[in-house]
Amino acid sequence: MCGIAGIIGNNSRKQLAGMLQNIVHRGPDCSGLQQFSDSIIGNVRLSIIDIEGGKQPIQDPLNKNWVVLNGELYNYLETRSHYSSMGYPFSTRTDTEILLPLYDEYGLRMFDRLNGMFSFCLFDEKNETIIIGRDHFGIKPLVYTIHDNCLYFSSEIKSFFAIPGWQARPDMDAWHTFFNIRFPPAPLTLFKDVFKLPPGCYIELHKKTGDVSIPATHKKLRSLCCGQYQGGIYRHYQLPNAATTLTFNDAIDRATTLFQDSINSQMIADVPVGVYLSGGIDSSTVTAFASQFGKKGINTFCLGFGEPTDENDDARLIADYFKTTHVDITLDVNPLDQFKEAVYHMEEPKVNCLQGFILAKEAVKHQKVVLSGLGGDELFGGYDIYAIGAILDQFRKKPFSYALRASGTVLQSLCSLNENLKYDLHRRGSSLLRQIDNPLKLYILLRNGWDHDSKLLGSVYRKGFFDNNIRPVHKHFETSFPQQESLADSFMRFEFQNKMVDDFLANEDRMSMAASLESRVPFLDKHIVEFAFSLPVAWKIKRNRRKLFLKNLLAETIPEHILAKKKQGFTFNPVLQAQKDLVPLARKYLTRERVEDSGVFNFDYINTIMTATPHRNLRWHFFLLWKILGYHIWEDIFIHSSYQPPKTDIT
C-alpha cells in the first residue's frame, strides 16, 4: 500500500516532492521518484511485501519501462512464477514488479490478468506513452487535474496544493449531490476541476510519435490533452451480466472455495494481518475464513459508539468462538473533537468518516494490515433498501401504481400545509409514492435524497444557489443506472458501482491511510464479485429477509445468533449525537454571519434544526445538519486557510 503521484508535461522534482510530502502518511517507510525528459512519477511506500527491497519506482531491466503502484495484486505469486520460469529477471519480491512483464506481453490487455486493489502509473519510454490505471471496482483511488497544460495525478487531492498557482475551489454541482446522498458523483469531486478516474478505467497519453494499441473492447469515455501528450480515458472492465447455471447447493460449494482462495491470498504479507470485526455477518465471515489461514490468535478490532445498537458483545462472541486476540474500542463522549482532522484526510466531510478514522488509529498500534468486510452488503443483499425494492416490485404494476401515485399527490398537498420539521419526513414519504414508476428517483429518495422537494430546496439553500448550474441529483446517473428486472437487483448493481466506490471505499481508503494502515477487502476479489452478481436475486432476498445465500453458506460456521440478528449499521445515531456534541459544535461554527457570508445555506432553516428538540422523526434533519457543519469545516481547511505544504524531505 502506498501513495503515488506524477506530473505529465513537467519534470519538476521540487513540485513532485511537495506532492508526495502531502501524502506521506500513505507511505511513511520510504519514497522514490523517477524523472523523464518532460514528466516525473513518484511513490511514498508503506512496506508490506519485500520490506527492504521493494522500493519504487521499479524499472523493467529488459525494455526500460518504469512503474509505481498503490495497492496490492493478489494473484502476483502465480504471475511471478510464470514469468520466472520464462527467464524474466525480477529484481524484487514485490507484487508491483509483475506489471512490467505483463505490460510487455499483453499491452493494455494486461488489466484482464490482474486481480487486486490498485492504481498505478506505467511509463513506456520507448513508445513515449503513459498509462495510469485503476482497479476493476475502484478500491484504490486516483485523482487528476489539468493545470498550466500539465496533467497532475495522485492518490489524494491534497497533493495538488503543492502545485504553484493552483487554487482549491468548491464544485457546487458535486456538493449538491453530496448533500443529498452523501457522495459526489464520479468523475466529479468536491473540488472544482479535480476529477476521479472511474473504476475499471485507465488514462492513456502518448506523444504524436507514440504507438500503443488500444483494444477494440476498451470504450473511450473522453479525450485528454496536455502539453505534447494526447489520448483519453478508456474503460478496461465492465461488470458482467451473466446468470449462473449452478444449482443452489453447488453455488454454496463454489462460494466456499472462492472465499477460501480470496482470504488466503489476502493474508499474504511480510507483516501481521488482522481483521476489523464489527459483530455483523460480513466481518464475521472474514474472521471465520481468516482464522483458517492466519497464525493462532489473529488480532480483531471492534469499535462501539456508546449507543444501544453497539455490537461489541457480538464481536466478542465471534472473537471468542474463533479464538482471536480481540481489541475493544469505545468512542469518547465527544468524538466530533476529531472530526476536523478526519475531514482533512478524507477531503470530504463524510458523516461516516469519523468512526473509521478512530478505528484505524487504534488498529495501527498493533499491525500494518487489516481485512474488512466491506462489499458484502452490496453483493449479497444486506441493506434494507434492497428488501424494500423487492417489496415495491409487487406494487409497480397497474393498477397499484396509479393508486400509489394519486395517494402520494394528496399526501404531499396535506403535508405542505404544515411547517413543522417532523412533516418533512411525511412529505418525503409521499414523494416515494409519486415516483413508484421511476427506479432511479425512487432509489435517490430511499437514500435520503431531497432535491425533488421544491419547498425543502427553498428552505435549505439561500436564494440564487441554483444560479450556479446545479443539476438535479438524478441527472448525474440517468445514463448509468442499471435497468434490471427487479428493483433490488438494480439497486445492488447501482450501489456497487457508485455508492460503495465513492462513499464506502473512499472512506475506507482515506481513513486507514491517514493512520498508515492498509485495509484489504476480501469480498471484492474479482472472482467473488462476478460470482455474486451471477446469482439470482431470489437466492439473496425474500420479502424482508436478506443475505439468504450468505447465511446458508455460513450456517455451520458462525453462531446462529449472529446469522439471525437484525443488521446494525456501522454509524452514529444522529439524534443521540445531537444530544451530545453535534449541536454544540454546529452552533460554534454555524453562526448567522458565517453562514450568510458563505452564501450557500439559509441560516433560519439551520437554526430551526439546531433549536429543535431531538426526536427520531428528525433523524434526517440532524444528518443534514452534520453535512452542513462538515461543509463549513471543509471550507475552513481547504478554501479559507492559508494552506502551505509542509517542508519536504523528499528529493
PDB file of C-alpha atoms in Angstrom, residues 198-423:
ATOM      1  CA  PRO A 198     -13.574   5.930 -12.646  1.00  0.00           C
ATOM      2  CA  PRO A 199     -13.249   2.283 -11.555  1.00  0.00           C
ATOM      3  CA  GLY A 200     -12.205  -0.122 -14.270  1.00  0.00           C
ATOM      4  CA  CYS A 201     -10.631   2.680 -16.321  1.00  0.00           C
ATOM      5  CA  TYR A 202      -7.238   3.981 -17.358  1.00  0.00           C
ATOM      6  CA  ILE A 203      -5.729   7.126 -18.806  1.00  0.00           C
ATOM      7  CA  GLU A 204      -3.612   6.630 -21.924  1.00  0.00           C
ATOM      8  CA  LEU A 205      -1.417   9.538 -23.041  1.00  0.00           C
ATOM      9  CA  HIS A 206       1.106   9.481 -25.863  1.00  0.00           C
ATOM     10  CA  LYS A 207       3.129  11.854 -27.965  1.00  0.00           C
ATOM     11  CA  LYS A 208       2.403  12.090 -31.656  1.00  0.00           C
ATOM     12  CA  THR A 209       5.176   9.574 -32.318  1.00  0.00           C
ATOM     13  CA  GLY A 210       3.814   7.161 -29.690  1.00  0.00           C
ATOM     14  CA  ASP A 211       2.489   3.783 -30.753  1.00  0.00           C
ATOM     15  CA  VAL A 212       0.339   1.814 -28.289  1.00  0.00           C
ATOM     16  CA  SER A 213      -2.638  -0.220 -29.460  1.00  0.00           C
ATOM     17  CA  ILE A 214      -5.966   0.385 -27.681  1.00  0.00           C
ATOM     18  CA  PRO A 215      -8.041  -2.841 -27.537  1.00  0.00           C
ATOM     19  CA  ALA A 216     -11.274  -2.540 -29.501  1.00  0.00           C
ATOM     20  CA  THR A 217     -13.302  -3.555 -26.421  1.00  0.00           C
ATOM     21  CA  HIS A 218     -11.929  -0.643 -24.378  1.00  0.00           C
ATOM     22  CA  LYS A 219     -14.531   2.083 -24.761  1.00  0.00           C
ATOM     23  CA  LYS A 220     -13.227   5.655 -24.880  1.00  0.00           C
ATOM     24  CA  LEU A 221     -15.012   7.831 -22.302  1.00  0.00           C
ATOM     25  CA  ARG A 222     -13.360  11.181 -23.022  1.00  0.00           C
ATOM     26  CA  SER A 223     -10.345  12.752 -24.692  1.00  0.00           C
ATOM     27  CA  LEU A 224      -7.425  14.282 -22.803  1.00  0.00           C
ATOM     28  CA  CYS A 225      -4.647  16.560 -23.940  1.00  0.00           C
ATOM     29  CA  CYS A 226      -1.746  18.161 -22.065  1.00  0.00           C
ATOM     30  CA  GLY A 227       1.453  19.611 -23.498  1.00  0.00           C
ATOM     31  CA  GLN A 228       2.809  17.325 -26.192  1.00  0.00           C
ATOM     32  CA  TYR A 229       0.641  14.451 -24.989  1.00  0.00           C
ATOM     33  CA  GLN A 230      -2.767  13.410 -26.267  1.00  0.00           C
ATOM     34  CA  GLY A 231      -5.022  10.481 -25.525  1.00  0.00           C
ATOM     35  CA  GLY A 232      -8.014   9.804 -23.353  1.00  0.00           C
ATOM     36  CA  ILE A 233      -9.781   7.827 -20.662  1.00  0.00           C
ATOM     37  CA  TYR A 234     -10.758   4.264 -21.561  1.00  0.00           C
ATOM     38  CA  ARG A 235     -12.799   1.597 -19.789  1.00  0.00           C
ATOM     39  CA  HIS A 236     -10.952  -1.711 -19.408  1.00  0.00           C
ATOM     40  CA  TYR A 237     -13.657  -3.520 -17.393  1.00  0.00           C
ATOM     41  CA  GLN A 238     -17.434  -3.805 -17.333  1.00  0.00           C
ATOM     42  CA  LEU A 239     -19.317  -5.789 -14.703  1.00  0.00           C
ATOM     43  CA  PRO A 240     -20.745  -8.917 -16.413  1.00  0.00           C
ATOM     44  CA  ASN A 241     -24.469  -9.597 -16.522  1.00  0.00           C
ATOM     45  CA  ALA A 242     -24.333 -13.383 -16.871  1.00  0.00           C
ATOM     46  CA  ALA A 243     -26.563 -15.731 -14.845  1.00  0.00           C
ATOM     47  CA  THR A 244     -25.160 -18.787 -13.093  1.00  0.00           C
ATOM     48  CA  THR A 245     -26.005 -22.288 -14.316  1.00  0.00           C
ATOM     49  CA  LEU A 246     -25.171 -23.846 -10.923  1.00  0.00           C
ATOM     50  CA  THR A 247     -27.708 -25.340  -8.577  1.00  0.00           C
ATOM     51  CA  PHE A 248     -28.103 -23.647  -5.188  1.00  0.00           C
ATOM     52  CA  ASN A 249     -26.052 -26.299  -3.361  1.00  0.00           C
ATOM     53  CA  ASP A 250     -23.317 -26.285  -5.995  1.00  0.00           C
ATOM     54  CA  ALA A 251     -23.213 -22.489  -5.762  1.00  0.00           C
ATOM     55  CA  ILE A 252     -22.703 -22.749  -1.988  1.00  0.00           C
ATOM     56  CA  ASP A 253     -19.740 -25.083  -2.568  1.00  0.00           C
ATOM     57  CA  ARG A 254     -18.317 -22.751  -5.207  1.00  0.00           C
ATOM     58  CA  ALA A 255     -18.672 -19.726  -2.913  1.00  0.00           C
ATOM     59  CA  THR A 256     -16.852 -21.542  -0.104  1.00  0.00           C
ATOM     60  CA  THR A 257     -13.890 -22.201  -2.393  1.00  0.00           C
ATOM     61  CA  LEU A 258     -13.868 -18.603  -3.648  1.00  0.00           C
ATOM     62  CA  PHE A 259     -13.827 -17.178  -0.115  1.00  0.00           C
ATOM     63  CA  GLN A 260     -11.042 -19.523   0.900  1.00  0.00           C
ATOM     64  CA  ASP A 261      -8.967 -18.514  -2.122  1.00  0.00           C
ATOM     65  CA  SER A 262      -9.634 -14.799  -1.663  1.00  0.00           C
ATOM     66  CA  ILE A 263      -8.782 -14.617   2.013  1.00  0.00           C
ATOM     67  CA  ASN A 264      -5.814 -16.938   1.657  1.00  0.00           C
ATOM     68  CA  SER A 265      -4.322 -14.634  -0.995  1.00  0.00           C
ATOM     69  CA  GLN A 266      -5.128 -11.508   1.013  1.00  0.00           C
ATOM     70  CA  MET A 267      -3.414 -12.879   4.135  1.00  0.00           C
ATOM     71  CA  ILE A 268      -0.098 -12.794   2.256  1.00  0.00           C
ATOM     72  CA  ALA A 269       2.188 -10.144   3.750  1.00  0.00           C
ATOM     73  CA  ASP A 270       5.569  -9.802   5.423  1.00  0.00           C
ATOM     74  CA  VAL A 271       3.803  -8.164   8.384  1.00  0.00           C
ATOM     75  CA  PRO A 272       0.926  -9.417  10.603  1.00  0.00           C
ATOM     76  CA  VAL A 273      -2.637  -9.177   9.239  1.00  0.00           C
ATOM     77  CA  GLY A 274      -5.679  -8.517  11.471  1.00  0.00           C
ATOM     78  CA  VAL A 275      -9.440  -8.131  10.935  1.00  0.00           C
ATOM     79  CA  TYR A 276     -11.994  -5.387  11.544  1.00  0.00           C
ATOM     80  CA  LEU A 277     -14.690  -7.304  13.434  1.00  0.00           C
ATOM     81  CA  SER A 278     -17.952  -5.387  13.907  1.00  0.00           C
ATOM     82  CA  GLY A 279     -20.004  -8.352  15.040  1.00  0.00           C
ATOM     83  CA  GLY A 280     -22.056  -8.433  11.839  1.00  0.00           C
ATOM     84  CA  ILE A 281     -22.234 -11.172   9.214  1.00  0.00           C
ATOM     85  CA  ASP A 282     -19.671  -9.772   6.753  1.00  0.00           C
ATOM     86  CA  SER A 283     -16.846  -9.168   9.209  1.00  0.00           C
ATOM     87  CA  SER A 284     -17.658 -12.477  10.924  1.00  0.00           C
ATOM     88  CA  THR A 285     -17.305 -14.186   7.528  1.00  0.00           C
ATOM     89  CA  VAL A 286     -13.864 -12.663   7.043  1.00  0.00           C
ATOM     90  CA  THR A 287     -12.830 -13.586  10.595  1.00  0.00           C
ATOM     91  CA  ALA A 288     -14.008 -17.169  10.137  1.00  0.00           C
ATOM     92  CA  PHE A 289     -12.025 -17.753   6.943  1.00  0.00           C
ATOM     93  CA  ALA A 290      -9.008 -15.721   8.106  1.00  0.00           C
ATOM     94  CA  SER A 291      -8.783 -17.901  11.187  1.00  0.00           C
ATOM     95  CA  GLN A 292      -8.085 -20.854   8.874  1.00  0.00           C
ATOM     96  CA  PHE A 293      -5.082 -19.171   7.279  1.00  0.00           C
ATOM     97  CA  GLY A 294      -3.750 -16.796   9.939  1.00  0.00           C
ATOM     98  CA  LYS A 295      -1.495 -17.575  12.819  1.00  0.00           C
ATOM     99  CA  LYS A 296      -3.117 -18.540  16.090  1.00  0.00           C
ATOM    100  CA  GLY A 297      -4.726 -15.606  17.879  1.00  0.00           C
ATOM    101  CA  ILE A 298      -5.131 -13.266  14.883  1.00  0.00           C
ATOM    102  CA  ASN A 299      -5.944  -9.732  16.064  1.00  0.00           C
ATOM    103  CA  THR A 300      -9.521  -8.444  15.678  1.00  0.00           C
ATOM    104  CA  PHE A 301     -10.789  -4.903  16.325  1.00  0.00           C
ATOM    105  CA  CYS A 302     -14.259  -3.593  17.179  1.00  0.00           C
ATOM    106  CA  LEU A 303     -15.460  -0.016  17.697  1.00  0.00           C
ATOM    107  CA  GLY A 304     -18.518   0.873  19.770  1.00  0.00           C
ATOM    108  CA  PHE A 305     -20.351   4.192  19.790  1.00  0.00           C
ATOM    109  CA  GLY A 306     -21.657   4.081  23.348  1.00  0.00           C
ATOM    110  CA  GLU A 307     -25.159   3.597  21.900  1.00  0.00           C
ATOM    111  CA  PRO A 308     -27.871   0.927  22.420  1.00  0.00           C
ATOM    112  CA  THR A 309     -27.218  -0.580  18.965  1.00  0.00           C
ATOM    113  CA  ASP A 310     -23.497  -1.235  19.598  1.00  0.00           C
ATOM    114  CA  GLU A 311     -22.382  -4.725  18.520  1.00  0.00           C
ATOM    115  CA  ASN A 312     -19.319  -5.069  20.753  1.00  0.00           C
ATOM    116  CA  ASP A 313     -20.804  -8.052  22.613  1.00  0.00           C
ATOM    117  CA  ASP A 314     -21.462  -9.863  19.339  1.00  0.00           C
ATOM    118  CA  ALA A 315     -17.943  -9.090  18.134  1.00  0.00           C
ATOM    119  CA  ARG A 316     -16.585 -10.529  21.386  1.00  0.00           C
ATOM    120  CA  LEU A 317     -18.728 -13.653  20.833  1.00  0.00           C
ATOM    121  CA  ILE A 318     -17.172 -14.188  17.388  1.00  0.00           C
ATOM    122  CA  ALA A 319     -13.682 -13.394  18.698  1.00  0.00           C
ATOM    123  CA  ASP A 320     -14.036 -15.990  21.431  1.00  0.00           C
ATOM    124  CA  TYR A 321     -15.556 -18.506  19.006  1.00  0.00           C
ATOM    125  CA  PHE A 322     -12.564 -18.263  16.645  1.00  0.00           C
ATOM    126  CA  LYS A 323     -10.027 -17.631  19.431  1.00  0.00           C
ATOM    127  CA  THR A 324      -8.771 -14.280  18.155  1.00  0.00           C
ATOM    128  CA  THR A 325      -6.899 -11.691  20.187  1.00  0.00           C
ATOM    129  CA  HIS A 326      -9.621  -9.074  20.452  1.00  0.00           C
ATOM    130  CA  VAL A 327      -9.325  -5.306  20.937  1.00  0.00           C
ATOM    131  CA  ASP A 328     -12.493  -3.497  22.038  1.00  0.00           C
ATOM    132  CA  ILE A 329     -12.693   0.262  21.472  1.00  0.00           C
ATOM    133  CA  THR A 330     -15.386   2.682  22.622  1.00  0.00           C
ATOM    134  CA  LEU A 331     -15.677   6.242  21.331  1.00  0.00           C
ATOM    135  CA  ASP A 332     -15.033   9.213  23.549  1.00  0.00           C
ATOM    136  CA  VAL A 333     -18.010  11.198  24.839  1.00  0.00           C
ATOM    137  CA  ASN A 334     -17.213  13.968  22.325  1.00  0.00           C
ATOM    138  CA  PRO A 335     -15.947  12.183  19.180  1.00  0.00           C
ATOM    139  CA  LEU A 336     -16.515  15.259  16.998  1.00  0.00           C
ATOM    140  CA  ASP A 337     -13.396  16.757  18.585  1.00  0.00           C
ATOM    141  CA  GLN A 338     -11.549  14.700  15.950  1.00  0.00           C
ATOM    142  CA  PHE A 339     -13.891  15.494  13.049  1.00  0.00           C
ATOM    143  CA  LYS A 340     -11.764  18.292  11.588  1.00  0.00           C
ATOM    144  CA  GLU A 341      -8.673  16.083  11.398  1.00  0.00           C
ATOM    145  CA  ALA A 342     -10.729  13.298   9.823  1.00  0.00           C
ATOM    146  CA  VAL A 343     -12.185  15.707   7.218  1.00  0.00           C
ATOM    147  CA  TYR A 344      -8.677  16.863   6.307  1.00  0.00           C
ATOM    148  CA  HIS A 345      -7.657  13.301   5.488  1.00  0.00           C
ATOM    149  CA  MET A 346     -10.986  12.329   3.908  1.00  0.00           C
ATOM    150  CA  GLU A 347     -11.142  15.524   1.794  1.00  0.00           C
ATOM    151  CA  GLU A 348     -14.909  15.231   2.201  1.00  0.00           C
ATOM    152  CA  PRO A 349     -16.945  15.882   5.379  1.00  0.00           C
ATOM    153  CA  LYS A 350     -18.490  12.422   5.456  1.00  0.00           C
ATOM    154  CA  VAL A 351     -20.740  11.604   8.382  1.00  0.00           C
ATOM    155  CA  ASN A 352     -19.242   8.095   8.411  1.00  0.00           C
ATOM    156  CA  CYS A 353     -15.553   9.061   8.238  1.00  0.00           C
ATOM    157  CA  LEU A 354     -15.017   9.601  11.951  1.00  0.00           C
ATOM    158  CA  GLN A 355     -15.558   6.030  13.110  1.00  0.00           C
ATOM    159  CA  GLY A 356     -13.156   4.624  10.507  1.00  0.00           C
ATOM    160  CA  PHE A 357     -10.564   7.258  11.428  1.00  0.00           C
ATOM    161  CA  ILE A 358     -10.695   6.385  15.131  1.00  0.00           C
ATOM    162  CA  LEU A 359     -10.719   2.629  14.495  1.00  0.00           C
ATOM    163  CA  ALA A 360      -7.681   2.814  12.183  1.00  0.00           C
ATOM    164  CA  LYS A 361      -5.688   4.886  14.674  1.00  0.00           C
ATOM    165  CA  GLU A 362      -6.202   2.152  17.275  1.00  0.00           C
ATOM    166  CA  ALA A 363      -5.606  -0.814  14.942  1.00  0.00           C
ATOM    167  CA  VAL A 364      -2.297   0.552  13.620  1.00  0.00           C
ATOM    168  CA  LYS A 365      -0.859   0.340  17.137  1.00  0.00           C
ATOM    169  CA  HIS A 366      -0.965  -3.430  16.665  1.00  0.00           C
ATOM    170  CA  GLN A 367      -0.275  -4.000  12.949  1.00  0.00           C
ATOM    171  CA  LYS A 368       0.073  -2.642   9.429  1.00  0.00           C
ATOM    172  CA  VAL A 369      -2.667  -4.594   7.612  1.00  0.00           C
ATOM    173  CA  VAL A 370      -6.333  -5.352   8.360  1.00  0.00           C
ATOM    174  CA  LEU A 371      -9.081  -7.156   6.468  1.00  0.00           C
ATOM    175  CA  SER A 372     -12.521  -5.557   6.226  1.00  0.00           C
ATOM    176  CA  GLY A 373     -15.980  -6.964   5.447  1.00  0.00           C
ATOM    177  CA  LEU A 374     -16.830  -4.091   3.105  1.00  0.00           C
ATOM    178  CA  GLY A 375     -18.724  -5.142  -0.034  1.00  0.00           C
ATOM    179  CA  GLY A 376     -20.733  -7.989   1.461  1.00  0.00           C
ATOM    180  CA  ASP A 377     -23.956  -5.989   1.658  1.00  0.00           C
ATOM    181  CA  GLU A 378     -23.823  -4.826  -1.964  1.00  0.00           C
ATOM    182  CA  LEU A 379     -23.004  -8.309  -3.274  1.00  0.00           C
ATOM    183  CA  PHE A 380     -25.367 -10.417  -1.179  1.00  0.00           C
ATOM    184  CA  GLY A 381     -28.287  -8.089  -0.443  1.00  0.00           C
ATOM    185  CA  GLY A 382     -27.646  -6.805   3.053  1.00  0.00           C
ATOM    186  CA  TYR A 383     -29.218  -3.360   3.132  1.00  0.00           C
ATOM    187  CA  ASP A 384     -32.847  -2.534   3.922  1.00  0.00           C
ATOM    188  CA  ILE A 385     -33.148  -0.661   0.632  1.00  0.00           C
ATOM    189  CA  TYR A 386     -32.763  -3.922  -1.328  1.00  0.00           C
ATOM    190  CA  ALA A 387     -35.534  -5.655   0.608  1.00  0.00           C
ATOM    191  CA  ILE A 388     -37.704  -2.554   0.167  1.00  0.00           C
ATOM    192  CA  GLY A 389     -37.009  -2.728  -3.567  1.00  0.00           C
ATOM    193  CA  ALA A 390     -38.135  -6.364  -3.651  1.00  0.00           C
ATOM    194  CA  ILE A 391     -41.366  -5.431  -1.862  1.00  0.00           C
ATOM    195  CA  LEU A 392     -42.027  -2.379  -4.053  1.00  0.00           C
ATOM    196  CA  ASP A 393     -41.695  -4.516  -7.173  1.00  0.00           C
ATOM    197  CA  GLN A 394     -45.081  -6.016  -6.273  1.00  0.00           C
ATOM    198  CA  PHE A 395     -46.745  -2.574  -6.350  1.00  0.00           C
ATOM    199  CA  ARG A 396     -45.209  -1.117  -9.507  1.00  0.00           C
ATOM    200  CA  LYS A 397     -47.720  -2.854 -11.758  1.00  0.00           C
ATOM    201  CA  LYS A 398     -51.033  -1.295 -12.791  1.00  0.00           C
ATOM    202  CA  PRO A 399     -53.446  -0.545 -11.194  1.00  0.00           C
ATOM    203  CA  PHE A 400     -51.397  -0.366  -7.960  1.00  0.00           C
ATOM    204  CA  SER A 401     -49.014   2.228  -9.386  1.00  0.00           C
ATOM    205  CA  TYR A 402     -51.903   4.547 -10.334  1.00  0.00           C
ATOM    206  CA  ALA A 403     -53.353   4.367  -6.836  1.00  0.00           C
ATOM    207  CA  LEU A 404     -49.990   4.947  -5.148  1.00  0.00           C
ATOM    208  CA  ARG A 405     -49.179   7.975  -7.307  1.00  0.00           C
ATOM    209  CA  ALA A 406     -52.587   9.500  -6.603  1.00  0.00           C
ATOM    210  CA  SER A 407     -52.204   8.872  -2.856  1.00  0.00           C
ATOM    211  CA  GLY A 408     -48.786  10.450  -2.910  1.00  0.00           C
ATOM    212  CA  THR A 409     -50.106  13.598  -4.579  1.00  0.00           C
ATOM    213  CA  VAL A 410     -52.834  14.023  -1.961  1.00  0.00           C
ATOM    214  CA  LEU A 411     -50.458  13.361   0.944  1.00  0.00           C
ATOM    215  CA  GLN A 412     -47.896  15.818  -0.479  1.00  0.00           C
ATOM    216  CA  SER A 413     -50.513  18.570  -0.557  1.00  0.00           C
ATOM    217  CA  LEU A 414     -51.603  17.912   3.030  1.00  0.00           C
ATOM    218  CA  CYS A 415     -48.040  17.812   4.398  1.00  0.00           C
ATOM    219  CA  SER A 416     -47.123  21.068   2.666  1.00  0.00           C
ATOM    220  CA  LEU A 417     -49.703  22.888   4.786  1.00  0.00           C
ATOM    221  CA  ASN A 418     -47.664  22.293   7.964  1.00  0.00           C
ATOM    222  CA  GLU A 419     -44.294  23.978   8.681  1.00  0.00           C
ATOM    223  CA  ASN A 420     -43.287  21.575  11.492  1.00  0.00           C
ATOM    224  CA  LEU A 421     -39.948  19.847  10.731  1.00  0.00           C
ATOM    225  CA  LYS A 422     -41.470  16.449  11.517  1.00  0.00           C
ATOM    226  CA  TYR A 423     -43.742  16.776   8.473  1.00  0.00           C
TER     227      TYR A 423
END
